[in-house]
Short mmCIF file of C-alpha atoms in Angstrom, two decimals:
data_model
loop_
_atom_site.label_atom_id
_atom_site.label_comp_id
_atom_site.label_asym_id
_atom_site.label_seq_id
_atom_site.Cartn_x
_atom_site.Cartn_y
_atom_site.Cartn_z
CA UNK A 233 51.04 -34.95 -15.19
CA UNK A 234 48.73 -34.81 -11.89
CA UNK A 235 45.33 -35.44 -12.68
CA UNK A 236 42.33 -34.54 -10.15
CA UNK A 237 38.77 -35.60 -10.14
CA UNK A 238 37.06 -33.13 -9.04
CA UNK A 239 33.30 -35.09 -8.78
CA UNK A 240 31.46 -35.49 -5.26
CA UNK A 241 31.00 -38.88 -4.11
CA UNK A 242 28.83 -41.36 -4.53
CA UNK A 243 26.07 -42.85 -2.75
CA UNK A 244 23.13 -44.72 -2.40
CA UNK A 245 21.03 -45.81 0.61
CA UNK A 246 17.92 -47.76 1.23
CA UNK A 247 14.75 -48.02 3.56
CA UNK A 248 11.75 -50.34 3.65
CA UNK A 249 9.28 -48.89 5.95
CA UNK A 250 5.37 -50.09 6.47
CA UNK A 251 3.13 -47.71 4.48
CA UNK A 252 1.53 -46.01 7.60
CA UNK A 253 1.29 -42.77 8.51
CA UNK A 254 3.82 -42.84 11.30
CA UNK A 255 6.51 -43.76 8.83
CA UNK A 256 6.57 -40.26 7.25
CA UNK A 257 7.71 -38.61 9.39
CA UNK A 258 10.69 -41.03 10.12
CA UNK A 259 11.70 -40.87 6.58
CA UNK A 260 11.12 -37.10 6.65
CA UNK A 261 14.14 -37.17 9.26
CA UNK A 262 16.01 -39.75 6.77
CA UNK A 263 15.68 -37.48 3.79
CA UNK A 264 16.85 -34.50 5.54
CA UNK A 265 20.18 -36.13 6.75
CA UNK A 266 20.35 -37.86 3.40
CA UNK A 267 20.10 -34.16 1.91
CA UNK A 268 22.35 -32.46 3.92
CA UNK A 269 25.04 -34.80 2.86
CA UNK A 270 24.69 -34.65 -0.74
CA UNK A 271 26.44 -32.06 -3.20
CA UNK A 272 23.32 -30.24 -3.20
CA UNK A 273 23.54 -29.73 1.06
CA UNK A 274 24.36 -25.92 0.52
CA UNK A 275 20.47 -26.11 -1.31
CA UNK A 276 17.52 -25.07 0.77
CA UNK A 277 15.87 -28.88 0.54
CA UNK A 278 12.46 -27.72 1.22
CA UNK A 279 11.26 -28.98 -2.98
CA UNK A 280 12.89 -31.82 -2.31
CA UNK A 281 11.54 -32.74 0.96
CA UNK A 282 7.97 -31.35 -0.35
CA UNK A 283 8.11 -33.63 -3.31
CA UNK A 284 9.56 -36.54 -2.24
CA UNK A 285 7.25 -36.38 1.15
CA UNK A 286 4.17 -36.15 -1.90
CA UNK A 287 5.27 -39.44 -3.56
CA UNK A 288 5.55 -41.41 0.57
CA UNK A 289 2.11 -39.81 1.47
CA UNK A 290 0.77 -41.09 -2.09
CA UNK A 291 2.14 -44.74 -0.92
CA UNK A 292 1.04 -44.28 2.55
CA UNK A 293 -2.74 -43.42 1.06
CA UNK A 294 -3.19 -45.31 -1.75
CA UNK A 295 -1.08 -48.03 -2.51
CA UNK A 296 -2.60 -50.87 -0.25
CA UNK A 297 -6.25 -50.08 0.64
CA UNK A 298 -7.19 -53.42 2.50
CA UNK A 299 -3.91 -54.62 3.85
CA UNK A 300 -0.85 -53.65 5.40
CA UNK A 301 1.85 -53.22 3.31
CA UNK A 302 5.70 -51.91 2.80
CA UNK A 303 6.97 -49.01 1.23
CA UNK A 304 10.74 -49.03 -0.37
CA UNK A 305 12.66 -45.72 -0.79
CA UNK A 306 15.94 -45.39 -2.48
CA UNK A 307 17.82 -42.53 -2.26
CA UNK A 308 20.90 -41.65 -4.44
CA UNK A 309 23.31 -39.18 -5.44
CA UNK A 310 26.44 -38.64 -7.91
CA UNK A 311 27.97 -35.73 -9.74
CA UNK A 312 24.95 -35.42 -11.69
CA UNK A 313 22.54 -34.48 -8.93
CA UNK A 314 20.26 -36.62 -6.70
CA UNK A 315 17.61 -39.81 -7.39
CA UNK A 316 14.69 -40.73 -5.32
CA UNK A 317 12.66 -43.73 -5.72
CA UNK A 318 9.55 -44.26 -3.93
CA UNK A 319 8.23 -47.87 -4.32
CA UNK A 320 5.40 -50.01 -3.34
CA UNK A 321 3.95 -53.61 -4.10
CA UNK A 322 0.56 -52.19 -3.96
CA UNK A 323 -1.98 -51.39 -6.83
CA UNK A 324 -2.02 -48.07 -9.02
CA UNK A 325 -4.60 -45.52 -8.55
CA UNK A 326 -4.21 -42.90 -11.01
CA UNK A 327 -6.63 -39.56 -10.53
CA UNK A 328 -7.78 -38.51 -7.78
CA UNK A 329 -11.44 -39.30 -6.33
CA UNK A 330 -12.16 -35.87 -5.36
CA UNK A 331 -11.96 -32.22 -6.86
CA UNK A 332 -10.17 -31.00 -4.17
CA UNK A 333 -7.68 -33.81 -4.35
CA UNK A 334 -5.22 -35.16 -6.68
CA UNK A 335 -2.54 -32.43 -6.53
CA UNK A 336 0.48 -35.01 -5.79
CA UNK A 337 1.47 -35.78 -8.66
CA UNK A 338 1.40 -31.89 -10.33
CA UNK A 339 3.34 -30.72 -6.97
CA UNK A 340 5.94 -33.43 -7.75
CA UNK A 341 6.31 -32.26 -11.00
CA UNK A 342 6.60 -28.49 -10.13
CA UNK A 343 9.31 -29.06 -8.00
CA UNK A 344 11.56 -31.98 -9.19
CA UNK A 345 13.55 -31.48 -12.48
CA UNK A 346 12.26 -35.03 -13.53
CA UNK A 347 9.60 -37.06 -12.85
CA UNK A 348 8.01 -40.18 -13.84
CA UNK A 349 5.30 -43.04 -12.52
CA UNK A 350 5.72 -46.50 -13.54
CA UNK A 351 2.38 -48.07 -11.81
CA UNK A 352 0.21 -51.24 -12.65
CA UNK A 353 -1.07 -53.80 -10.95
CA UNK A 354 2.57 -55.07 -9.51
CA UNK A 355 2.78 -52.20 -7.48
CA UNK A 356 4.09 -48.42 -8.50
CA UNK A 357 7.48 -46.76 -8.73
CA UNK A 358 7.78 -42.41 -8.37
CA UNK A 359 10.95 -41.22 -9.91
CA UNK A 360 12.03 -38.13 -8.98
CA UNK A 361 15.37 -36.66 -9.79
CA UNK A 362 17.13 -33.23 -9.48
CA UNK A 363 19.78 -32.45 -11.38
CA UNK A 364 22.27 -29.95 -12.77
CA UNK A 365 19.83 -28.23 -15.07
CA UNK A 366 18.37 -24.44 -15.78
CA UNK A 367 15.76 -25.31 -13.57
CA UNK A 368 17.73 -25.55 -10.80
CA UNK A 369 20.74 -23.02 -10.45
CA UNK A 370 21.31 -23.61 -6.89
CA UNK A 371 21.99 -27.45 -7.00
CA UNK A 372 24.36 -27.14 -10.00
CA UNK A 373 26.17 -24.18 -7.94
CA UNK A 374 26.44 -26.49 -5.30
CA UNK A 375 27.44 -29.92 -7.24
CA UNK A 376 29.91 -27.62 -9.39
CA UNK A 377 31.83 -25.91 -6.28
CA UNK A 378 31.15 -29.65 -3.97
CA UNK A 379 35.09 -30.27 -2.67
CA UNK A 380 36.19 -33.69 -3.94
#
């Protein structure tokens, strides 16, 4: 008896970047090689990059108002989809301080499968996962038909 796994790989990888502006678009770049090697690579990542890039411009704007600060993003995938964790040390706004702001959080949530905010006055962590679910077709397609 021959038996085959047939799930994708593992893997997990980790940046700290300051929360500035001209780390987004650094980790923009990260996120997009990150993506295309994922079992979801065959998956046009434009939600992912949109949401994800909502949770580091969140970090970037909020999360340390008088001081410099860093920003920690974990990145993760398995045969169950992928797992991005935007972190900071910072302190937890929650609503926005405008009417025409404040639309982070709902975009995240539109376009991730799961999302949650764990944020106090320790700093904040923005879960967002995508997984093999209704909501996405595409990315279970892809992690279902991923070569081992």
């Amino acid at each position: 008896v021959l038996a085959v796994s047939m799930s994708p790989p593992a893997r997990t990888v980790h940046w700290e970047m300051p929360a500035i502006p001209s780390s987004v678009p650094q980790l923009r770049r990260k996120l997009r090689e990150f993506w295309a090697e994922t079992p979801c690579s065959g998956v046009e990542p434009f939600d992912f990059l949109t949401a994800v890039g909502e949770a580091i411009a969140n970090t970037v704007e909020h999360a340390y108002p008088h001081a410099a600060g860093v920003m920690s993003v974990r990145a993760s995938y398995d045969g169950n989809g992928v797992t991005i964790e935007v972190a900071d040390l910072g302190r937890y706004k929650n609503g926005g301080s405008s009417p025409n702001r404040g639309f982070g959080i709902r975009i995240m949530e539109a376009l991730a499968d799961e999302v949650s905010i764990d944020g106090g006055e320790r700093g904040t962590l923005v879960r967002l996962d995508w997984g093999i679910s209704p909501k996405n077709e595409g990315v279970r397609a892809a992690v279902a038909l991923s070569p081992a």
